[in-house]
Short mmCIF file of C-alpha atoms in Angstrom, two decimals:
data_model
loop_
_atom_site.label_atom_id
_atom_site.label_comp_id
_atom_site.label_asym_id
_atom_site.label_seq_id
_atom_site.Cartn_x
_atom_site.Cartn_y
_atom_site.Cartn_z
CA MET A 1 -4.96 -19.86 -3.95
CA ASN A 2 -3.27 -20.07 -0.54
CA VAL A 3 -3.05 -16.42 1.10
CA ARG A 4 -0.99 -16.58 4.20
CA LEU A 5 1.13 -13.99 6.41
CA GLN A 6 4.91 -13.69 5.00
CA THR A 7 7.64 -15.17 7.16
CA GLY A 8 11.27 -14.35 7.28
CA ILE A 9 11.85 -17.30 5.09
CA ASP A 10 9.95 -15.60 2.41
CA THR A 11 12.09 -12.70 2.09
CA ALA A 12 14.24 -13.61 -0.85
CA ASP A 13 11.39 -15.08 -2.73
CA ILE A 14 9.59 -11.92 -2.59
CA GLU A 15 12.35 -9.82 -3.34
CA ASN A 16 12.75 -11.69 -6.26
CA LEU A 17 9.25 -11.73 -7.49
CA LEU A 18 9.50 -8.11 -7.17
CA ASP A 19 12.64 -8.04 -9.40
CA ILE A 20 10.83 -10.00 -11.91
CA THR A 21 7.66 -7.89 -11.78
CA PHE A 22 8.99 -4.48 -11.66
CA GLY A 23 12.81 -4.63 -11.97
CA THR A 24 15.54 -3.58 -10.07
CA ASP A 25 15.07 0.05 -10.61
CA ARG A 26 11.91 0.25 -8.47
CA PHE A 27 13.60 1.84 -5.83
CA SER A 28 13.78 4.94 -7.82
CA LYS A 29 10.15 5.46 -7.43
CA ALA A 30 8.54 8.05 -4.87
CA ALA A 31 6.66 5.28 -3.08
CA TYR A 32 9.63 3.53 -2.39
CA SER A 33 10.81 6.39 -0.34
CA LEU A 34 8.20 5.92 1.93
CA ARG A 35 9.22 2.52 2.27
CA GLU A 36 13.05 3.03 2.99
CA GLY A 37 14.33 2.08 6.18
CA ILE A 38 10.81 0.66 7.85
CA SER A 39 9.30 -2.29 8.08
CA ALA A 40 5.84 -3.16 6.47
CA VAL A 41 3.18 -4.18 8.97
CA PRO A 42 3.69 -7.71 9.95
CA ALA A 43 -0.27 -8.32 10.31
CA LEU A 44 -0.70 -7.08 6.57
CA SER A 45 2.11 -8.58 4.54
CA PHE A 46 0.62 -11.40 2.46
CA VAL A 47 2.00 -13.85 -0.07
CA ILE A 48 0.23 -16.12 -2.30
CA ASP A 49 2.02 -19.64 -1.75
CA MET A 50 1.30 -22.15 -4.43
CA GLY A 51 2.91 -25.50 -3.24
CA GLY A 52 5.73 -23.96 -1.71
CA ASP A 53 6.26 -21.43 -4.45
CA ILE A 54 5.79 -17.56 -3.75
CA THR A 55 3.58 -16.25 -6.89
CA GLY A 56 2.24 -13.16 -5.32
CA THR A 57 2.71 -10.84 -2.52
CA LEU A 58 1.23 -7.62 -0.77
CA ARG A 59 2.37 -5.38 2.04
CA PHE A 60 0.76 -2.42 3.84
CA TRP A 61 3.09 0.61 5.39
CA GLU A 62 2.10 2.90 8.09
CA ILE A 63 2.43 6.40 6.75
CA TYR A 64 0.72 9.77 7.86
CA ILE A 65 -0.68 12.69 5.85
CA GLU A 66 0.51 16.12 7.13
CA LYS A 67 -0.52 19.32 6.88
CA ASN A 68 0.54 22.49 8.80
CA GLY A 69 1.93 20.35 11.75
CA LYS A 70 -1.34 18.28 12.23
CA CYS A 71 -1.45 14.51 11.04
CA VAL A 72 -4.03 11.76 10.17
CA ASP A 73 -2.86 8.23 9.83
CA ALA A 74 -3.26 6.20 6.81
CA LEU A 75 -1.70 3.05 5.27
CA LEU A 76 0.28 2.74 1.86
CA LEU A 77 -0.59 -0.21 0.00
CA GLY A 78 1.83 -1.82 -2.05
CA PRO A 79 3.87 -3.19 -3.86
CA ILE A 80 1.44 -5.77 -5.07
CA ALA A 81 2.86 -8.21 -7.19
CA ILE A 82 1.85 -11.49 -9.17
CA LEU A 83 4.25 -13.46 -10.88
CA PRO A 84 3.59 -12.61 -14.61
CA ARG A 85 2.70 -15.97 -16.05
CA LEU A 86 -0.23 -15.80 -13.51
CA GLN A 87 -1.52 -12.14 -14.13
CA GLY A 88 -5.10 -11.64 -15.58
CA LEU A 89 -6.24 -14.26 -13.51
CA GLY A 90 -7.62 -12.03 -10.68
CA LEU A 91 -5.20 -13.06 -8.20
CA GLY A 92 -4.28 -9.62 -7.50
CA ILE A 93 -7.52 -8.34 -6.88
CA LYS A 94 -8.26 -11.38 -4.69
CA LEU A 95 -5.00 -10.51 -2.87
CA MET A 96 -6.09 -7.10 -2.50
CA GLU A 97 -9.67 -7.72 -1.21
CA SER A 98 -8.06 -10.02 1.30
CA GLY A 99 -5.58 -7.31 2.46
CA LEU A 100 -7.97 -4.63 2.96
CA SER A 101 -10.51 -6.55 4.45
CA GLU A 102 -7.99 -7.60 7.24
CA ALA A 103 -6.71 -3.91 7.27
CA LYS A 104 -10.22 -2.70 8.06
CA ARG A 105 -10.78 -5.75 10.86
CA LEU A 106 -7.56 -4.45 12.47
CA GLY A 107 -8.95 -0.64 12.60
CA HIS A 108 -7.47 0.90 9.78
CA GLU A 109 -9.58 3.67 8.33
CA ARG A 110 -7.73 4.86 5.18
CA VAL A 111 -5.46 3.63 2.35
CA LEU A 112 -3.56 5.26 -0.36
CA LEU A 113 -1.56 3.83 -2.93
CA VAL A 114 0.39 4.73 -6.46
CA GLY A 115 -1.22 3.12 -9.69
CA ASP A 116 -3.26 3.25 -12.42
CA GLU A 117 -7.06 4.34 -11.54
CA GLY A 118 -8.41 2.17 -14.08
CA TYR A 119 -7.19 -0.99 -12.65
CA TYR A 120 -7.25 -0.05 -9.10
CA LYS A 121 -11.05 1.51 -9.05
CA ARG A 122 -12.22 -2.25 -9.48
CA ILE A 123 -11.81 -2.25 -5.47
CA GLY A 124 -12.79 1.12 -4.71
CA PHE A 125 -9.62 3.48 -4.91
CA SER A 126 -10.05 6.71 -6.59
CA ARG A 127 -8.21 9.66 -7.43
CA ASP A 128 -11.36 12.27 -6.50
CA ILE A 129 -10.82 11.67 -2.84
CA ALA A 130 -6.57 11.98 -3.00
CA LYS A 131 -6.68 14.86 -4.96
CA ASN A 132 -5.15 17.04 -2.20
CA ILE A 133 -2.65 14.59 -1.29
CA THR A 134 0.92 14.69 -2.48
CA ILE A 135 3.80 12.71 -2.22
CA PRO A 136 7.30 13.95 -2.42
CA GLY A 137 8.99 13.19 -5.78
CA GLN A 138 5.75 11.51 -7.24
CA LEU A 139 5.56 13.53 -10.48
CA ASP A 140 2.23 12.13 -11.85
CA GLU A 141 0.07 13.28 -8.97
CA SER A 142 -2.96 11.45 -11.15
CA ARG A 143 -1.55 8.19 -9.95
CA ILE A 144 -1.88 8.67 -6.02
CA LEU A 145 -5.27 6.88 -5.16
CA ALA A 146 -7.38 6.58 -1.98
CA LYS A 147 -9.48 4.22 -0.56
CA GLU A 148 -11.69 4.79 2.66
CA LEU A 149 -11.87 1.53 4.77
CA VAL A 150 -14.40 4.03 6.95
CA LYS A 151 -16.71 6.38 5.12
CA GLY A 152 -16.06 9.71 5.40
CA SER A 153 -12.15 8.96 6.59
CA PHE A 154 -10.59 11.04 3.93
CA CYS A 155 -13.38 13.92 4.31
CA ASN A 156 -11.05 17.03 4.70
CA VAL A 157 -7.82 15.12 4.56
CA ALA A 158 -5.13 17.18 2.41
CA GLY A 159 -1.43 17.44 2.77
CA ILE A 160 2.07 15.72 2.22
CA VAL A 161 2.22 11.91 2.70
CA ARG A 162 5.36 11.25 5.03
CA LYS A 163 6.62 7.81 6.12
CA ARG A 164 6.24 6.57 9.66
CA HIS A 165 9.46 6.80 11.41
CA LEU A 166 10.17 3.72 13.94
CA ASN A 167 6.33 2.79 13.76
CA VAL A 168 5.49 5.71 16.33
CA LYS A 169 1.94 6.81 16.23
CA GLN A 170 1.35 10.28 15.47
CA THR A 171 -0.92 11.82 18.26
CA VAL A 172 -2.06 14.87 16.40
CA LEU A 173 -5.17 14.48 14.31
CA TYR A 174 -6.78 17.07 11.88
CA SER A 175 -9.84 18.89 13.75
#
């Protein structure tokens, strides 16, 4: 398994993989509204390259959680996709572990995703620490999961997830 940063030439292959894995209706999901019109974090956008074929992808997006005008930074993990014929081999878990490790190394403290807790708890995601966080349009809030890259980084964090426009850092943090 060769995990590497994605490049511009990977874009069409990644979109094809996402269509195969999630269908073209994936754009109607709430998490996609947080990605629309902004770029994923280049240093946290990975592919699995098997002999020139893109068989997996993972991206992270800068977001923030806002409550009463105060904001805290976070990352949104996803989408993560593995070519269907290779699913169940642990490639997705290995890809996420690699991505989360790099996110922590780069100084990020907290990560959110929308998914099945039964699967994502294997790498430390939990609904419990995200129970006071909402995503506009996400109907099933039990699927909003969080992981602390720094212990205690979700302590007292609550509010609404917002996408980061123009990759401008929010300067006001929870006190």
